[in-house]
Short mmCIF file of C-alpha atoms in Angstrom, two decimals:
data_model
loop_
_atom_site.label_atom_id
_atom_site.label_comp_id
_atom_site.label_asym_id
_atom_site.label_seq_id
_atom_site.Cartn_x
_atom_site.Cartn_y
_atom_site.Cartn_z
CA GLY H 1 -81.94 -63.14 3.25
CA GLU H 2 -84.03 -60.23 2.08
CA ASN H 3 -84.40 -59.51 -1.64
CA VAL H 4 -85.60 -56.10 -2.81
CA GLU H 5 -86.62 -55.57 -6.42
CA GLN H 6 -87.20 -52.12 -7.88
CA HIS H 7 -88.99 -51.04 -11.07
CA PRO H 8 -88.62 -49.38 -13.44
CA SER H 9 -84.87 -48.98 -13.86
CA THR H 10 -85.39 -45.78 -15.88
CA LEU H 11 -88.31 -43.37 -15.92
CA SER H 12 -88.80 -40.24 -18.02
CA VAL H 13 -91.62 -37.81 -17.33
CA GLN H 14 -92.62 -34.33 -18.41
CA GLU H 15 -92.34 -31.54 -15.88
CA GLY H 16 -95.55 -31.34 -13.87
CA ASP H 17 -96.46 -35.00 -14.35
CA SER H 18 -96.40 -37.61 -11.59
CA ALA H 19 -93.78 -40.33 -11.19
CA VAL H 20 -94.21 -43.67 -9.44
CA ILE H 21 -91.45 -46.09 -8.49
CA LYS H 22 -92.32 -49.52 -7.12
CA CYS H 23 -90.42 -51.96 -4.93
CA THR H 24 -91.14 -55.45 -3.66
CA TYR H 25 -89.47 -57.26 -0.79
CA SER H 26 -89.35 -60.90 0.27
CA ASP H 27 -88.82 -60.98 4.05
CA SER H 28 -92.03 -60.54 6.02
CA ALA H 29 -89.92 -59.47 9.03
CA SER H 30 -88.84 -56.27 7.28
CA ASN H 31 -90.27 -53.34 9.19
CA TYR H 32 -88.57 -50.18 7.94
CA PHE H 33 -88.54 -48.85 4.36
CA PRO H 34 -86.49 -45.76 3.46
CA TRP H 35 -86.12 -44.06 0.09
CA TYR H 36 -82.91 -42.36 -0.97
CA LYS H 37 -82.26 -39.81 -3.71
CA GLN H 38 -78.84 -39.59 -5.31
CA GLU H 39 -78.11 -36.65 -7.56
CA LEU H 40 -75.28 -36.92 -10.05
CA GLY H 41 -71.91 -36.93 -8.26
CA LYS H 42 -73.46 -36.68 -4.81
CA ARG H 43 -74.14 -38.92 -1.86
CA PRO H 44 -77.46 -40.78 -1.46
CA GLN H 45 -79.73 -38.82 0.85
CA LEU H 46 -82.83 -39.96 2.68
CA ILE H 47 -85.96 -38.28 1.33
CA ILE H 48 -88.73 -40.19 3.08
CA ASP H 49 -89.18 -43.38 5.08
CA ILE H 50 -92.03 -45.48 6.42
CA ARG H 51 -92.36 -48.03 9.17
CA SER H 52 -94.40 -51.19 8.92
CA ASN H 53 -97.14 -49.97 11.26
CA VAL H 54 -98.05 -47.18 8.82
CA GLY H 55 -99.69 -47.57 5.41
CA GLU H 56 -98.89 -44.19 3.90
CA LYS H 57 -96.72 -41.17 4.59
CA LYS H 58 -96.59 -37.86 2.78
CA ASP H 59 -94.14 -34.98 2.74
CA GLN H 60 -95.11 -32.16 0.39
CA ARG H 61 -94.80 -33.52 -3.17
CA ILE H 62 -93.54 -36.97 -2.22
CA ALA H 63 -95.43 -39.85 -0.65
CA VAL H 64 -94.73 -43.46 0.12
CA THR H 65 -97.28 -46.26 0.40
CA LEU H 66 -96.77 -49.68 1.95
CA ASN H 67 -98.76 -52.86 1.44
CA LYS H 68 -97.46 -55.39 3.96
CA THR H 69 -99.72 -58.17 2.77
CA ALA H 70 -98.44 -57.95 -0.79
CA LYS H 71 -94.93 -57.00 0.37
CA HIS H 72 -94.59 -53.95 -1.82
CA PHE H 73 -94.06 -50.24 -1.32
CA SER H 74 -94.05 -47.33 -3.72
CA LEU H 75 -92.70 -43.80 -4.04
CA HIS H 76 -94.98 -41.20 -5.57
CA ILE H 77 -93.72 -37.81 -6.72
CA THR H 78 -96.34 -35.31 -7.85
CA GLU H 79 -95.85 -32.12 -9.88
CA THR H 80 -92.37 -33.20 -10.88
CA GLN H 81 -89.66 -30.61 -11.46
CA PRO H 82 -86.32 -30.85 -13.30
CA GLU H 83 -84.52 -30.85 -9.95
CA ASP H 84 -86.26 -34.15 -9.14
CA SER H 85 -84.02 -35.77 -11.77
CA ALA H 86 -81.80 -38.26 -9.91
CA VAL H 87 -81.38 -41.92 -9.09
CA TYR H 88 -83.84 -43.13 -6.47
CA PHE H 89 -83.18 -46.18 -4.29
CA CYS H 90 -85.66 -48.07 -2.17
CA ALA H 91 -84.52 -50.21 0.76
CA ALA H 92 -85.84 -52.56 3.42
CA ARG H 93 -84.56 -53.34 6.89
CA ALA H 94 -85.25 -56.08 9.40
CA ASP H 95 -83.41 -56.05 12.70
CA ARG H 96 -82.73 -59.62 13.52
CA GLY H 97 -79.75 -61.89 13.88
CA SER H 98 -76.72 -61.21 11.76
CA THR H 99 -78.60 -58.72 9.59
CA LEU H 100 -78.81 -56.28 12.49
CA GLY H 101 -78.85 -52.73 11.21
CA ARG H 102 -78.31 -53.41 7.52
CA LEU H 103 -80.43 -52.13 4.65
CA TYR H 104 -81.22 -54.17 1.56
CA PHE H 105 -81.33 -51.88 -1.45
CA GLY H 106 -83.09 -52.07 -4.77
CA ARG H 107 -80.96 -51.45 -7.86
CA GLY H 108 -82.19 -47.92 -8.35
CA THR H 109 -84.39 -45.94 -10.75
CA GLN H 110 -82.97 -43.18 -12.92
CA LEU H 111 -85.69 -40.51 -13.03
CA THR H 112 -85.42 -37.83 -15.70
CA VAL H 113 -87.83 -34.88 -15.67
CA TRP H 114 -87.97 -32.99 -18.95
CA PRO H 115 -88.81 -29.26 -18.84
CA ASP J 1 -76.09 -32.30 11.28
CA VAL J 2 -74.72 -35.80 10.77
CA LYS J 3 -71.33 -35.94 9.14
CA VAL J 4 -69.80 -39.03 7.56
CA THR J 5 -66.35 -38.22 6.22
CA GLN J 6 -64.38 -40.36 3.79
CA SER J 7 -60.67 -39.68 3.62
CA SER J 8 -60.38 -39.30 -0.16
CA ARG J 9 -62.76 -38.34 -2.99
CA TYR J 10 -60.48 -39.76 -5.68
CA LEU J 11 -57.76 -42.39 -5.39
CA VAL J 12 -55.56 -44.07 -7.98
CA LYS J 13 -53.63 -47.20 -7.06
CA ARG J 14 -51.78 -49.98 -8.83
CA THR J 15 -52.64 -53.64 -9.13
CA GLY J 16 -51.36 -55.62 -6.17
CA GLU J 17 -51.15 -52.66 -3.79
CA LYS J 18 -52.75 -52.76 -0.35
CA VAL J 19 -55.33 -49.99 -0.23
CA PHE J 20 -56.93 -48.38 2.81
CA LEU J 21 -60.18 -46.41 2.66
CA GLU J 22 -61.06 -44.55 5.84
CA CYS J 23 -64.43 -43.41 7.13
CA VAL J 24 -65.24 -41.34 10.22
CA GLN J 25 -68.67 -40.43 11.62
CA ASP J 26 -69.44 -37.89 14.30
CA MET J 27 -72.84 -39.11 15.53
CA ASP J 28 -71.80 -41.90 17.89
CA HIS J 29 -73.62 -44.38 15.62
CA GLU J 30 -73.41 -48.05 16.47
CA ASN J 31 -73.65 -49.30 12.88
CA MET J 32 -71.24 -48.57 10.04
CA PHE J 33 -71.24 -49.88 6.48
CA TRP J 34 -69.13 -50.08 3.34
CA TYR J 35 -70.81 -50.27 -0.08
CA ARG J 36 -69.56 -50.24 -3.60
CA GLN J 37 -71.62 -48.62 -6.33
CA ASP J 38 -71.36 -49.65 -9.97
CA PRO J 39 -73.62 -48.58 -12.87
CA GLY J 40 -76.70 -50.78 -13.11
CA LEU J 41 -75.85 -52.73 -9.96
CA GLY J 42 -76.99 -50.26 -7.33
CA LEU J 43 -75.47 -50.26 -3.84
CA ARG J 44 -73.85 -53.54 -2.87
CA LEU J 45 -72.87 -54.14 0.73
CA ILE J 46 -69.28 -55.26 1.28
CA TYR J 47 -69.00 -55.36 5.09
CA PHE J 48 -70.74 -53.82 8.05
CA SER J 49 -70.12 -53.45 11.75
CA TYR J 50 -72.57 -53.01 14.61
CA ASP J 51 -70.01 -52.46 17.35
CA VAL J 52 -66.32 -51.85 17.94
CA LYS J 53 -64.21 -54.80 16.82
CA MET J 54 -67.31 -56.52 15.39
CA LYS J 55 -67.78 -57.13 11.68
CA GLU J 56 -70.22 -58.94 9.45
CA LYS J 57 -69.82 -59.91 5.82
CA GLY J 58 -72.15 -58.32 3.37
CA ASP J 59 -72.98 -59.59 -0.09
CA ILE J 60 -69.58 -59.13 -1.80
CA PRO J 61 -66.81 -59.45 0.84
CA GLU J 62 -64.28 -61.29 -1.32
CA GLY J 63 -61.03 -59.40 -1.72
CA TYR J 64 -61.84 -56.98 1.10
CA SER J 65 -61.39 -56.78 4.86
CA VAL J 66 -62.40 -54.19 7.44
CA SER J 67 -61.26 -52.80 10.75
CA ARG J 68 -63.19 -51.06 13.50
CA GLU J 69 -60.94 -50.24 16.42
CA LYS J 70 -62.90 -47.14 17.50
CA LYS J 71 -66.62 -46.51 17.35
CA GLU J 72 -66.33 -43.51 15.04
CA ARG J 73 -63.95 -45.06 12.50
CA PHE J 74 -64.48 -47.87 10.00
CA SER J 75 -61.75 -48.80 7.54
CA LEU J 76 -62.04 -50.81 4.33
CA ILE J 77 -58.93 -52.65 3.18
CA LEU J 78 -58.22 -54.03 -0.25
CA GLU J 79 -55.60 -56.65 0.54
CA SER J 80 -54.20 -56.86 -3.00
CA ALA J 81 -55.97 -54.45 -5.33
CA SER J 82 -57.20 -55.72 -8.67
CA THR J 83 -58.66 -53.89 -11.67
CA ASN J 84 -62.14 -55.30 -11.00
CA GLN J 85 -62.18 -53.36 -7.75
CA THR J 86 -62.25 -50.08 -9.63
CA SER J 87 -65.47 -48.54 -8.37
CA MET J 88 -67.18 -45.89 -6.24
CA TYR J 89 -66.99 -46.79 -2.54
CA LEU J 90 -69.53 -45.37 -0.12
CA CYS J 91 -69.38 -45.45 3.65
CA ALA J 92 -72.51 -45.07 5.79
CA SER J 93 -73.45 -45.02 9.44
CA GLY J 94 -76.70 -45.38 11.37
CA GLY J 95 -78.19 -45.98 14.78
CA PRO J 96 -80.60 -48.58 16.14
CA LEU J 97 -84.09 -49.07 14.70
CA ARG J 98 -87.00 -47.38 16.51
CA THR J 99 -84.78 -44.52 17.57
CA SER J 100 -84.46 -41.03 16.17
CA ARG J 101 -80.94 -41.95 15.03
CA MET J 102 -81.87 -44.93 12.88
CA THR J 103 -81.48 -43.15 9.53
CA GLN J 104 -78.49 -44.38 7.57
CA HIS J 105 -76.28 -41.49 6.45
CA PHE J 106 -73.77 -41.70 3.62
CA GLY J 107 -70.38 -40.14 3.01
CA ASP J 108 -69.48 -38.43 -0.27
CA GLY J 109 -67.80 -41.54 -1.63
CA THR J 110 -64.32 -42.43 -2.84
CA ARG J 111 -63.84 -43.05 -6.53
CA LEU J 112 -61.09 -45.65 -6.64
CA SER J 113 -59.23 -46.52 -9.82
CA ILE J 114 -56.92 -49.52 -9.94
CA LEU J 115 -54.45 -49.42 -12.82
#
């Protein structure tokens, strides 16, 4: 099945700096890549997603890039703020066979933004 | 707004008890999921279901079972609770890929302690 690896596991940045989190996946059939943000004590919430027919997507200070050939995708946060501090999860999805509908998650990145 | 409701935020049970965790979604989603979340291990899929009365094993199904008698409700059952099942349990639901409902939405989680 699919295997998603996420790096780094922890990331500390100064307020205003950029943060980049990288994920790789193994199944070339994966075609949907969401990113979730989980603040302390709260549910994971979708912040941005990208489909395999798109190379980059941006939403204000966050952007995601996808390289299908290399099988990796990245989350970029610019002008970081303390409220960006959270655990971020990447995921991949391929709708086929018994995996229908499921996401394969990375292990998460704890981002800390220092004021 | 999508709502995924888990019956309890906190639950304390004893070793050997049969434990039921309930999850209800209000978006008529086809797919429902149960994850457990442990520090450093990310989100691990226990079971998922893509239709009423259908179920698929995830990555860590041992010691658990599930029930989906109605589309909106997905129950996780710990047949005989053990201390290593102390964890945060998250339910999620989502629709088919390539639709506006494909985003996977999470509940607030149930923190289960087995004594």
